Each structure stands twice: as C-alpha cells, then as structure tokens.
Tab-separated table of C-alpha atoms in Angstrom:
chain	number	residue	atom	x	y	z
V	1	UNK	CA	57.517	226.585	8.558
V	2	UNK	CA	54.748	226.824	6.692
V	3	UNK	CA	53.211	223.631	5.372
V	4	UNK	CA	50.672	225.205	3.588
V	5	UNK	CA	53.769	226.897	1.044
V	6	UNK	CA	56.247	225.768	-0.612
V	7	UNK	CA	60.392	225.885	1.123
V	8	UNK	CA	63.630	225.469	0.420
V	9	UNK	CA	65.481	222.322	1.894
V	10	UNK	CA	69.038	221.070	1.397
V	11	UNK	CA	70.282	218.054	0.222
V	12	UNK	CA	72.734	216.365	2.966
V	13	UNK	CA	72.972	212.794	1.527
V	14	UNK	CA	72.630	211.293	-1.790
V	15	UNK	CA	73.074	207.595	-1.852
V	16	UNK	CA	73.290	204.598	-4.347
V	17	UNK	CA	69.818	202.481	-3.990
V	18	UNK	CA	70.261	200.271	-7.170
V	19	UNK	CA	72.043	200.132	-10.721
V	20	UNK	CA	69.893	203.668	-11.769
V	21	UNK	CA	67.967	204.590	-8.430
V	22	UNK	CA	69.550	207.043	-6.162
V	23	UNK	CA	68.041	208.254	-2.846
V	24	UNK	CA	68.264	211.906	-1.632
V	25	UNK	CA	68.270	213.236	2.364
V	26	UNK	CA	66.400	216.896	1.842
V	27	UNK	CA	67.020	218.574	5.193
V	28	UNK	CA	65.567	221.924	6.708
V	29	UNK	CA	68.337	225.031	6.049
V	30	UNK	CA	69.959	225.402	9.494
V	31	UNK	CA	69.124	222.005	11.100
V	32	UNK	CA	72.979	220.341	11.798
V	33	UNK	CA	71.818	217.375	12.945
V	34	UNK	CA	68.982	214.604	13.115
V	35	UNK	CA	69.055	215.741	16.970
V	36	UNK	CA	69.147	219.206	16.294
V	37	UNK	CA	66.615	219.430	13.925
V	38	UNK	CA	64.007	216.608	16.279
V	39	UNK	CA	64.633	219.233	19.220
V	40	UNK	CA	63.764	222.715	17.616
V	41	UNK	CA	60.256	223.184	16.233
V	42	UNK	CA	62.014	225.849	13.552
V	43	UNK	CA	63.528	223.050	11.898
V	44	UNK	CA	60.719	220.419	11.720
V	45	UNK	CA	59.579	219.701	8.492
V	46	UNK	CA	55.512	218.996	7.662
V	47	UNK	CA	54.156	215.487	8.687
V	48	UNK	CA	53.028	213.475	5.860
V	49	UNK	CA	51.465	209.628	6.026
V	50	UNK	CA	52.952	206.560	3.802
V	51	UNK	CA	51.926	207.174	0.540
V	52	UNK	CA	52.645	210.692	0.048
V	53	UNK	CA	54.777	212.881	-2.531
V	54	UNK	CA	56.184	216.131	-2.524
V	55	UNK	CA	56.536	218.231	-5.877
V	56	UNK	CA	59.924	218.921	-6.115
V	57	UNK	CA	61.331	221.950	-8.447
V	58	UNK	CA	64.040	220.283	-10.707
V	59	UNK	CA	67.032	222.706	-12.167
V	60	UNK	CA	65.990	223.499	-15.276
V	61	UNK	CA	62.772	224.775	-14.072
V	62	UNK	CA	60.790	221.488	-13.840
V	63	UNK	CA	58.132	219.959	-11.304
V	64	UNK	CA	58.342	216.454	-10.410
V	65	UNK	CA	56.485	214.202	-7.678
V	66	UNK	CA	58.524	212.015	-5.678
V	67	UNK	CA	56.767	209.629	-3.082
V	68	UNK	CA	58.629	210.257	0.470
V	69	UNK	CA	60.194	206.464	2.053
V	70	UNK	CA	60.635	207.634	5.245
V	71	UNK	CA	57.416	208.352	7.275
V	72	UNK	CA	56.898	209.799	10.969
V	73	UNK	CA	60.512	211.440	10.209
V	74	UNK	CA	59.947	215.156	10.627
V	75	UNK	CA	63.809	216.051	10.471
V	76	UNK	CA	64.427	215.251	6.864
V	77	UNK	CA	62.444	213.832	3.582
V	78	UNK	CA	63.957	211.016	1.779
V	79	UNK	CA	63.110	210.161	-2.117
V	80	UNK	CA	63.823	207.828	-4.588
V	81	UNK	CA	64.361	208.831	-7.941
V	82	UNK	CA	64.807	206.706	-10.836
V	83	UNK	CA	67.189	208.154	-13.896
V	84	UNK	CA	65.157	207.376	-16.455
V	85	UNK	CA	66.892	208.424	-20.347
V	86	UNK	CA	63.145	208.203	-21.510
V	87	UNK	CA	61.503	210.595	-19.161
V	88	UNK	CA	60.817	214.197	-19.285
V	89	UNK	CA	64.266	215.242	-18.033
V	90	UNK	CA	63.155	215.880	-14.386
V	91	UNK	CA	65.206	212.146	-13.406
V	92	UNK	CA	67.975	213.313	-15.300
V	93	UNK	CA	68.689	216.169	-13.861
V	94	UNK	CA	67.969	215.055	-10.267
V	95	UNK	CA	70.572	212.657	-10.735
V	96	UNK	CA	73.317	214.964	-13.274
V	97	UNK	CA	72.715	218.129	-11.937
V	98	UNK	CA	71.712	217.724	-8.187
V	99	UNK	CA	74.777	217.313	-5.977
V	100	UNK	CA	75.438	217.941	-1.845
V	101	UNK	CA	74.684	221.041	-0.595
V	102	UNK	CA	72.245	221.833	-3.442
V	103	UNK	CA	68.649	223.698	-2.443
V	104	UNK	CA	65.673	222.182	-4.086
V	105	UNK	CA	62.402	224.129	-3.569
V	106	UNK	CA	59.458	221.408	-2.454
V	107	UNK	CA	55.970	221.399	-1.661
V	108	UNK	CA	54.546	220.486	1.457
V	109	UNK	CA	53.651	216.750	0.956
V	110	UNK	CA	50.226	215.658	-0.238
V	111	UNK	CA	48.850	212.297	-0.078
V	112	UNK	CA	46.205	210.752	-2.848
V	113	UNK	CA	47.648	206.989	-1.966
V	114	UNK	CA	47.496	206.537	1.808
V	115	UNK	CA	47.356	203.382	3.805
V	116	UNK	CA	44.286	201.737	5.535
V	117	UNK	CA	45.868	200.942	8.583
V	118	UNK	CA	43.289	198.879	10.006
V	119	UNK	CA	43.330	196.362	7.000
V	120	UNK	CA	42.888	192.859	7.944
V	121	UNK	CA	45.980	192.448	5.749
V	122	UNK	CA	48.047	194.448	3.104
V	123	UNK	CA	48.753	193.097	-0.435
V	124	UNK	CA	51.834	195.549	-1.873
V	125	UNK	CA	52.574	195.210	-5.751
V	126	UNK	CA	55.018	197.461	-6.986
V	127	UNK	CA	57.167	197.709	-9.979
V	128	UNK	CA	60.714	199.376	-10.280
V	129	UNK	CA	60.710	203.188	-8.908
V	130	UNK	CA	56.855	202.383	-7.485
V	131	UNK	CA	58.966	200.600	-4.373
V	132	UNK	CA	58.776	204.253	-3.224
V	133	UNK	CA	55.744	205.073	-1.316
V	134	UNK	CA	55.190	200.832	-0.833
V	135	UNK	CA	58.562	201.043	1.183
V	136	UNK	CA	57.420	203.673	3.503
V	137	UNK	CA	53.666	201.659	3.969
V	138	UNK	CA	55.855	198.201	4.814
V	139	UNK	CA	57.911	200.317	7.646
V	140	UNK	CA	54.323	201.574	8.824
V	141	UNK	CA	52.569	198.366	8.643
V	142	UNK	CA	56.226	197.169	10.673
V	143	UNK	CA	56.136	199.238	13.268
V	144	UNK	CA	52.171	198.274	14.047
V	145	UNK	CA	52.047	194.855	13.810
V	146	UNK	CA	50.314	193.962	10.944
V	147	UNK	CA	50.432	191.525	8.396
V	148	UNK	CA	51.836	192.234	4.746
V	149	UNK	CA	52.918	190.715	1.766
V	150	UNK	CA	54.676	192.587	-0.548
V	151	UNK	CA	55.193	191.717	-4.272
V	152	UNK	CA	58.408	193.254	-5.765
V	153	UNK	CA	58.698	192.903	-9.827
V	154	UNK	CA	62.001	194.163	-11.510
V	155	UNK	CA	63.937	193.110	-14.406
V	156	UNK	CA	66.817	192.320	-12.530
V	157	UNK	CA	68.290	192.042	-8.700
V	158	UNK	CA	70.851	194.693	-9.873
V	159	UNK	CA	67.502	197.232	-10.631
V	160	UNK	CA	65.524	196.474	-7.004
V	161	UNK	CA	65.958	199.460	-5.077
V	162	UNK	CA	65.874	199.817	-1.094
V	163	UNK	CA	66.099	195.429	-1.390
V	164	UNK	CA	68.228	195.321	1.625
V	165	UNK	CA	66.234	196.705	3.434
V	166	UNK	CA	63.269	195.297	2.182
V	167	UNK	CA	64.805	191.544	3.269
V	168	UNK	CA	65.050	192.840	6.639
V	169	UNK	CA	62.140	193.898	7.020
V	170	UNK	CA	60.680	190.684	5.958
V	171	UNK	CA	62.819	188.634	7.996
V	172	UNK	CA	62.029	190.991	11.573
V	173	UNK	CA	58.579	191.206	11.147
V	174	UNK	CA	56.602	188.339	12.484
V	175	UNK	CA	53.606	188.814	9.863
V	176	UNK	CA	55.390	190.530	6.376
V	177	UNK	CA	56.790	188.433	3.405
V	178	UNK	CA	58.549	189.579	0.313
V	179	UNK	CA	58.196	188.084	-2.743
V	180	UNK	CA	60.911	189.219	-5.345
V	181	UNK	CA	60.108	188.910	-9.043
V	182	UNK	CA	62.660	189.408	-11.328
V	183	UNK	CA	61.276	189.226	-14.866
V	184	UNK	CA	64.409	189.851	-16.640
V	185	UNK	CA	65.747	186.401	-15.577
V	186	UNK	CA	65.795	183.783	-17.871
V	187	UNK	CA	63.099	180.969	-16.767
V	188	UNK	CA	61.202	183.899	-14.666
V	189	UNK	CA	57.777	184.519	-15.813
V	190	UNK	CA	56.221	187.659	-14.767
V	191	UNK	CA	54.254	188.205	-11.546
V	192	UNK	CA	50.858	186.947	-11.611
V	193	UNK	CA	48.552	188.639	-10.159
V	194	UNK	CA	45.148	186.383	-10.367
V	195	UNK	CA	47.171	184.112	-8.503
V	196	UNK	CA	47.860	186.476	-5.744
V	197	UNK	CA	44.360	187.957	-5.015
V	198	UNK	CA	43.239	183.736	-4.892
V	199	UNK	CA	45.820	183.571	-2.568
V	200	UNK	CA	44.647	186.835	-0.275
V	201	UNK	CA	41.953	188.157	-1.789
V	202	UNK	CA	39.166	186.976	0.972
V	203	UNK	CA	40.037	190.303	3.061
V	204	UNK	CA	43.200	192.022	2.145
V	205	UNK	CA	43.412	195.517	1.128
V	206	UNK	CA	45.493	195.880	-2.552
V	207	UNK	CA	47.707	198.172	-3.232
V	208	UNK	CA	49.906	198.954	-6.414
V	209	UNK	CA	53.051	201.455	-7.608
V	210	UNK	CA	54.376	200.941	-10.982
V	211	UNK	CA	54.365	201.456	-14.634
V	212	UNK	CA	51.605	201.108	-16.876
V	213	UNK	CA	51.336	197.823	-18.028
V	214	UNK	CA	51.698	196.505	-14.684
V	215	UNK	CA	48.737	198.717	-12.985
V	216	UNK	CA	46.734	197.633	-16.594
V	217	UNK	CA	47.272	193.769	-15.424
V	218	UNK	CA	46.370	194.752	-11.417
V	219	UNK	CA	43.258	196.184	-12.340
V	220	UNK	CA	41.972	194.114	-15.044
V	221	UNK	CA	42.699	191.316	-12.233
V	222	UNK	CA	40.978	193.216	-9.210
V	223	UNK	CA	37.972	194.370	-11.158
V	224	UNK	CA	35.965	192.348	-9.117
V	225	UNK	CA	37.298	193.781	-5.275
V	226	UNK	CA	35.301	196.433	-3.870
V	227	UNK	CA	37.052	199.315	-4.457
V	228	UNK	CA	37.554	200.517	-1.405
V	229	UNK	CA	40.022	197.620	-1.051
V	230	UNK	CA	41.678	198.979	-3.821
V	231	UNK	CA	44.732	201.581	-4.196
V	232	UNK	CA	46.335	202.896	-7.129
V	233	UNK	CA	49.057	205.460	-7.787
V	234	UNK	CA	50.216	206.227	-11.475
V	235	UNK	CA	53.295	207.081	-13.158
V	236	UNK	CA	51.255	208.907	-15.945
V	237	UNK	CA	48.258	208.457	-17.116
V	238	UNK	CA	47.312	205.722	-19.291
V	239	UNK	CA	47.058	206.163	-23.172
V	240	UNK	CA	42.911	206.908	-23.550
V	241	UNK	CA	40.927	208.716	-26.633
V	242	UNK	CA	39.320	211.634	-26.236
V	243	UNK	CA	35.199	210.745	-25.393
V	244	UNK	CA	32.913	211.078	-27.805
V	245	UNK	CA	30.635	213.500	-25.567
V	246	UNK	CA	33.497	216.291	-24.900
V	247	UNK	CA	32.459	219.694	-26.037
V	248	UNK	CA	33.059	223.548	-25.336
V	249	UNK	CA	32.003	224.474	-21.949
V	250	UNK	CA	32.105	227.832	-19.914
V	251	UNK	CA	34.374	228.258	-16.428
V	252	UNK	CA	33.707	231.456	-14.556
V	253	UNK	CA	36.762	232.182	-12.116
V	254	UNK	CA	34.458	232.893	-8.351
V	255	UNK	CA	37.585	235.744	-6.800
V	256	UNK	CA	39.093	236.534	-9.973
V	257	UNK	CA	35.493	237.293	-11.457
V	258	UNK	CA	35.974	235.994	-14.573
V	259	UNK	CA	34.677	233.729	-17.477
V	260	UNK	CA	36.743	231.632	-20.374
V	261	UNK	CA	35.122	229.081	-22.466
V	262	UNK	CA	36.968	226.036	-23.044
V	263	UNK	CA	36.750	224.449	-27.033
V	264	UNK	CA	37.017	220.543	-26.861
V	265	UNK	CA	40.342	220.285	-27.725
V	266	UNK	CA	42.092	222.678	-25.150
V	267	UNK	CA	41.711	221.826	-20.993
V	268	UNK	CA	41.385	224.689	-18.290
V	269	UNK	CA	44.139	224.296	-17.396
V	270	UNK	CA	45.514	225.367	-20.476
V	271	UNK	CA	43.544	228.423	-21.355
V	272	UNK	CA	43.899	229.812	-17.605
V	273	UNK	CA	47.356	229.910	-18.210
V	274	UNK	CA	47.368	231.519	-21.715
V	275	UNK	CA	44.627	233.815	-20.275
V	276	UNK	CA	47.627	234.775	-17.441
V	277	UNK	CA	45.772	233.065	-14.605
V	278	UNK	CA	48.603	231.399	-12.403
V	279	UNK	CA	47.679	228.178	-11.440
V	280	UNK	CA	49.533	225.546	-9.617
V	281	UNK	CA	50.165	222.313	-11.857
V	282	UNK	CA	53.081	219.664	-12.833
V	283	UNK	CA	52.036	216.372	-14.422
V	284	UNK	CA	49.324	217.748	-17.075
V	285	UNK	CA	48.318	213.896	-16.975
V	286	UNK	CA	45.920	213.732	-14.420
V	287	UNK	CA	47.736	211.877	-11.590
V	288	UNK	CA	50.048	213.993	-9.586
V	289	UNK	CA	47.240	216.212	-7.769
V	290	UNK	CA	49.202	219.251	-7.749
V	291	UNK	CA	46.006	221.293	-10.290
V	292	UNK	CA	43.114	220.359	-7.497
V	293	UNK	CA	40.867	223.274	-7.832
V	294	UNK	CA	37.621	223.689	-5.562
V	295	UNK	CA	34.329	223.642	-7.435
V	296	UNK	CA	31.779	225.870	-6.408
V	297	UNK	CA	29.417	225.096	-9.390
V	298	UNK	CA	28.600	222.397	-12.037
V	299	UNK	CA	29.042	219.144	-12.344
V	300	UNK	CA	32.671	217.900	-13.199
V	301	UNK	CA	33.792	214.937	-15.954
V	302	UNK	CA	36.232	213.725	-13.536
V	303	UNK	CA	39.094	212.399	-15.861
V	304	UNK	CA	41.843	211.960	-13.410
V	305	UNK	CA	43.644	209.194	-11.585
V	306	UNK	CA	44.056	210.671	-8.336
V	307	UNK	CA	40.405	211.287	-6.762
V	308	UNK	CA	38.800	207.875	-5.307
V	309	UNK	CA	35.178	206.841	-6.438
V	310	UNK	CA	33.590	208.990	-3.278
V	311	UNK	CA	35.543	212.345	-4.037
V	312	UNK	CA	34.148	212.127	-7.677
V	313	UNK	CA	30.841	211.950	-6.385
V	314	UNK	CA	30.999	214.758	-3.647
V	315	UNK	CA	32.077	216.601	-6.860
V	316	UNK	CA	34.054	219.101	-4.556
V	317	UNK	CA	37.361	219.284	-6.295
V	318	UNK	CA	38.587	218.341	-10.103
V	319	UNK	CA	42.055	218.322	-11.636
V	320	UNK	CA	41.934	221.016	-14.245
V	321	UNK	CA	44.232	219.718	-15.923
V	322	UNK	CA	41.870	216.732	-17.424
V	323	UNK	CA	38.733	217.163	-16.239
V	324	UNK	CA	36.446	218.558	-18.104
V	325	UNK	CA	32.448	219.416	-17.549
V	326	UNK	CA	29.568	217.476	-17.658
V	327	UNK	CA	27.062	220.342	-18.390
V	328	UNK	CA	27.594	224.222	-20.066
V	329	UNK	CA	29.542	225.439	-16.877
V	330	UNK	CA	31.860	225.343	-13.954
V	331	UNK	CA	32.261	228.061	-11.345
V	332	UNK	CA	35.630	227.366	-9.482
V	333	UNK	CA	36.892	228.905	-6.638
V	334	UNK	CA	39.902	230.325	-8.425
C-alpha cells in the first residue's frame, strides 16, 4: 500500500460515541480480521502519530479531515465524526449515508498537531468533536508513563464522546486526571483557562481541539507561553479581514512552466483551478493542510493555521489556499 496515495478502505464497525458522535472502524479491503490484517504486510495500513487526520472522500463528492483515535494500530483507522446540521454536509452524510460495508476513499494520514512526548507534563483542552486527536495523545501519553491532565468542555454528559473511556483512562493511569466540564448545566460556569495554566503552567506543554471561541479564550490566555509549548488544531479558520497590504502578485508554476497573476481578491488556489491546474485541497480555510505546496521562490504571507512559527520562517511550504505573497512573485514547485 502506498502511503504516499490515496486507497480505498472499508467500513467494518460504526458505533454510538455520544447523543450526535458516531465512531467508524475503516479497515484495509481483504483484511478478515485484526489478526489477519497485523500478520500480512498487504493489509497494513500507513503509521500515523497522535494528532493526525486523514482526508476522507464523503458521498456526495466531499473532502473532510477526521483526526484518527487510535494510534500505533496499523490494522484499521478509527474516527470520530460529529453530525453537525450546521456544517458543510460532509457530517451529515458520514452519518446518513455511510453504512457497513461502505468504501470510503482516504488519504494517507498527515499530522500538523503531534505530541511532544518528552513534555514534562501535558495540559489537553478540548471541546466537543476536538476529543478526537486529544483521545489518541491521552492513550499515548498512557502507555509511556507520563503525566496528563486533560480538560473536557461539553454542553452536556449526554454530548461527551469516547467519556468511558476517557474515565478509565484516568482512573489506570498513575499520573492522568480528567476534568469534565459541562457548560450546559445549570450552576456550571465554563472552563477557565487562566486558572489552569496558574495551576500547570511552570512546565507543561498546552494543547487544544475545539471550536472557535474556545481556541479564541486558550490563546488569548497562553499568549504569554513560549510557543513551542503551545499546540493548536482548528475547526476552521477564525473570522479575520482581509490585510490592508494584500495586492496582485505573480506565481510561475516550476514543472508545469507556467505563470498566473493573482488580483487581491482571488487566492492561488483558486485561479490554478479555473486555469485547469489540479491541485490537491479540502478546507479552503487554511487549517486542514491538504493544499501544502513547495516554494521554490519568494517570500510567502503565511495566512494559515497549520504551519508552526519555524516552518513560516524556513518559508519552504505555504497553503495556497490562503497564503498569499509578500513581494511581486512566487515560483512553486507545481
């Protein structure tokens, strides 16, 4: 199999997580078993780390990310999905229109949200669906011995996904807590988050999964930590105005040996594809990764919320999708 591609899978097992949070199996075609599928190289799936997503081709001809819960398993991938009436329709129609036995196309997994495993000690905040990739970090952090506290915020008990689990985690691991926050509870107040880096913020690493006003409140709080202590992964994007300094630029395609200039209000991304350049992409937002295009020239306005502080600087790669240019042009290696 090759990782670098993407494959079909089948879905074996679909399961109930939470009130509107199912869980899917996605299994290698031909692999039986768990021991079948450990035991024959053919039917081992790529390795990914905690933290990672695969891109996952929705009927109705959709791409969505879902983070992957069950890491060092090479036999199946496991996701969470949340059916959400006010998404894009890529929840909906995992949960309406994907049954047992169905093939989903997926990408081999990518990671832009992995886990410093030699933290002193791991803060996890997550809110609703962003459980996901914080589940799979707590098993990791588990199975090495080290010390975690992990922050759980959901309206209710009824919408906590993988919470079973979660409690037994907590209660079999010498040096993790969980901390459940239910908002949605009369007489609960919502998590606080100033009070949680004064209560670990000497040398814990921070992490956070969730929607948008809860990463707004986790960063305003943690502007402060080093960021290299510091790990985000978005929904979408958060609501920002265009800058001030955006204007046309030129991108010249390196192998494809050709040139396109880009007005302020369009993004590469945008005219490759009306130019009939095909180009890999899913969120449009700036967050999923899936549009990372080399850069072999120019200097990049890095808009996106994927690439940490050093990336930006190497200035190596840039999600066309937001990104824009600094200067008059970009050469990419497209």
């Amino acid at each position: 199999m090759n990782a670098g591609n993407t494959f079909e899978v089948e879905v074996r097992g679909i399961r109930r997580e939470a009130e509107t949070v199912r869980s899917f199996e996605l299994w290698p075609l031909g692999a039986e078993s768990a021991e079948s599928a450990e035991s024959g190289e053919a039917y081992e799936l790529p390795p990914f780390e905690p933290g990672a997503h695969l891109d996952v081709h929705v009927p109705g001809d959709l791409v969505r990310q879902y983070s992957l819960t069950n890491p060092h398993e090479r036999h199946r991938y496991v996701i969470g999905v949340n059916r959400d009436p006010a998404s894009r329709g890529g929840s909906i129609r995992m949960h309406d229109a994907v049954t047992v036995g169905s093939r989903l196309t997926v990408s081999a997994p990518r990671n832009h949200f992995p886990l410093n495993e030699a933290a002193v000690h791991s803060v996890l905040v997550a809110g609703g669906i962003g459980i996901t990739p914080l589940l799979a970090m707590v098993r990791r952090l588990c199975e090495l011995g080290r010390s975690w506290d992990l922050y759980y915020c959901a309206r209710t008990e009824s919408r906590a996904a993988f919470l079973r689990e979660l409690r037994e985690l907590a209660d079999t691991c010498p040096d993790g807590a969980l901390h459940c926050v239910f908002d949605g509870v009369p007489g609960t107040a919502p998590l606080d988050i100033r009070a949680v880096l004064a209560k670990h913020g000497a040398q814990a690493d921070f992490y956070c999964c969730g929607p948008t006003p809860l990463m707004d409140a986790f960063t305003a709080a943690l502007a402060d930590v080093p960021p290299e202590r510091v790990h985000l992964e978005y929904f979408k994007a958060p609501e920002i105005s265009t800058p001030a300094n955006s204007q046309a630029f030129t991108v010249t395609l390196a192998r494809q040996q050709k040139s396109f200039v880009i007005e302020p209000d369009r993004s590469i991304l945008h005219v490759l594809q009306e130019h009939g350049v095909a180009v890999m992409c899913s969120c449009r937002e700036g967050v999923c990764g899936t549009c990372e295009t080399a850069v072999l020239a120019g200097e990049p306005d890095h808009r996106d919320r994927v690439l940490s502080p050093e990336e930006r600087a190497a200035n190596r790669t840039m999600m066309i999708c937001v990104s824009r240019c600094k200067g008059d042009a970009l050469t990419l290696d497209i």
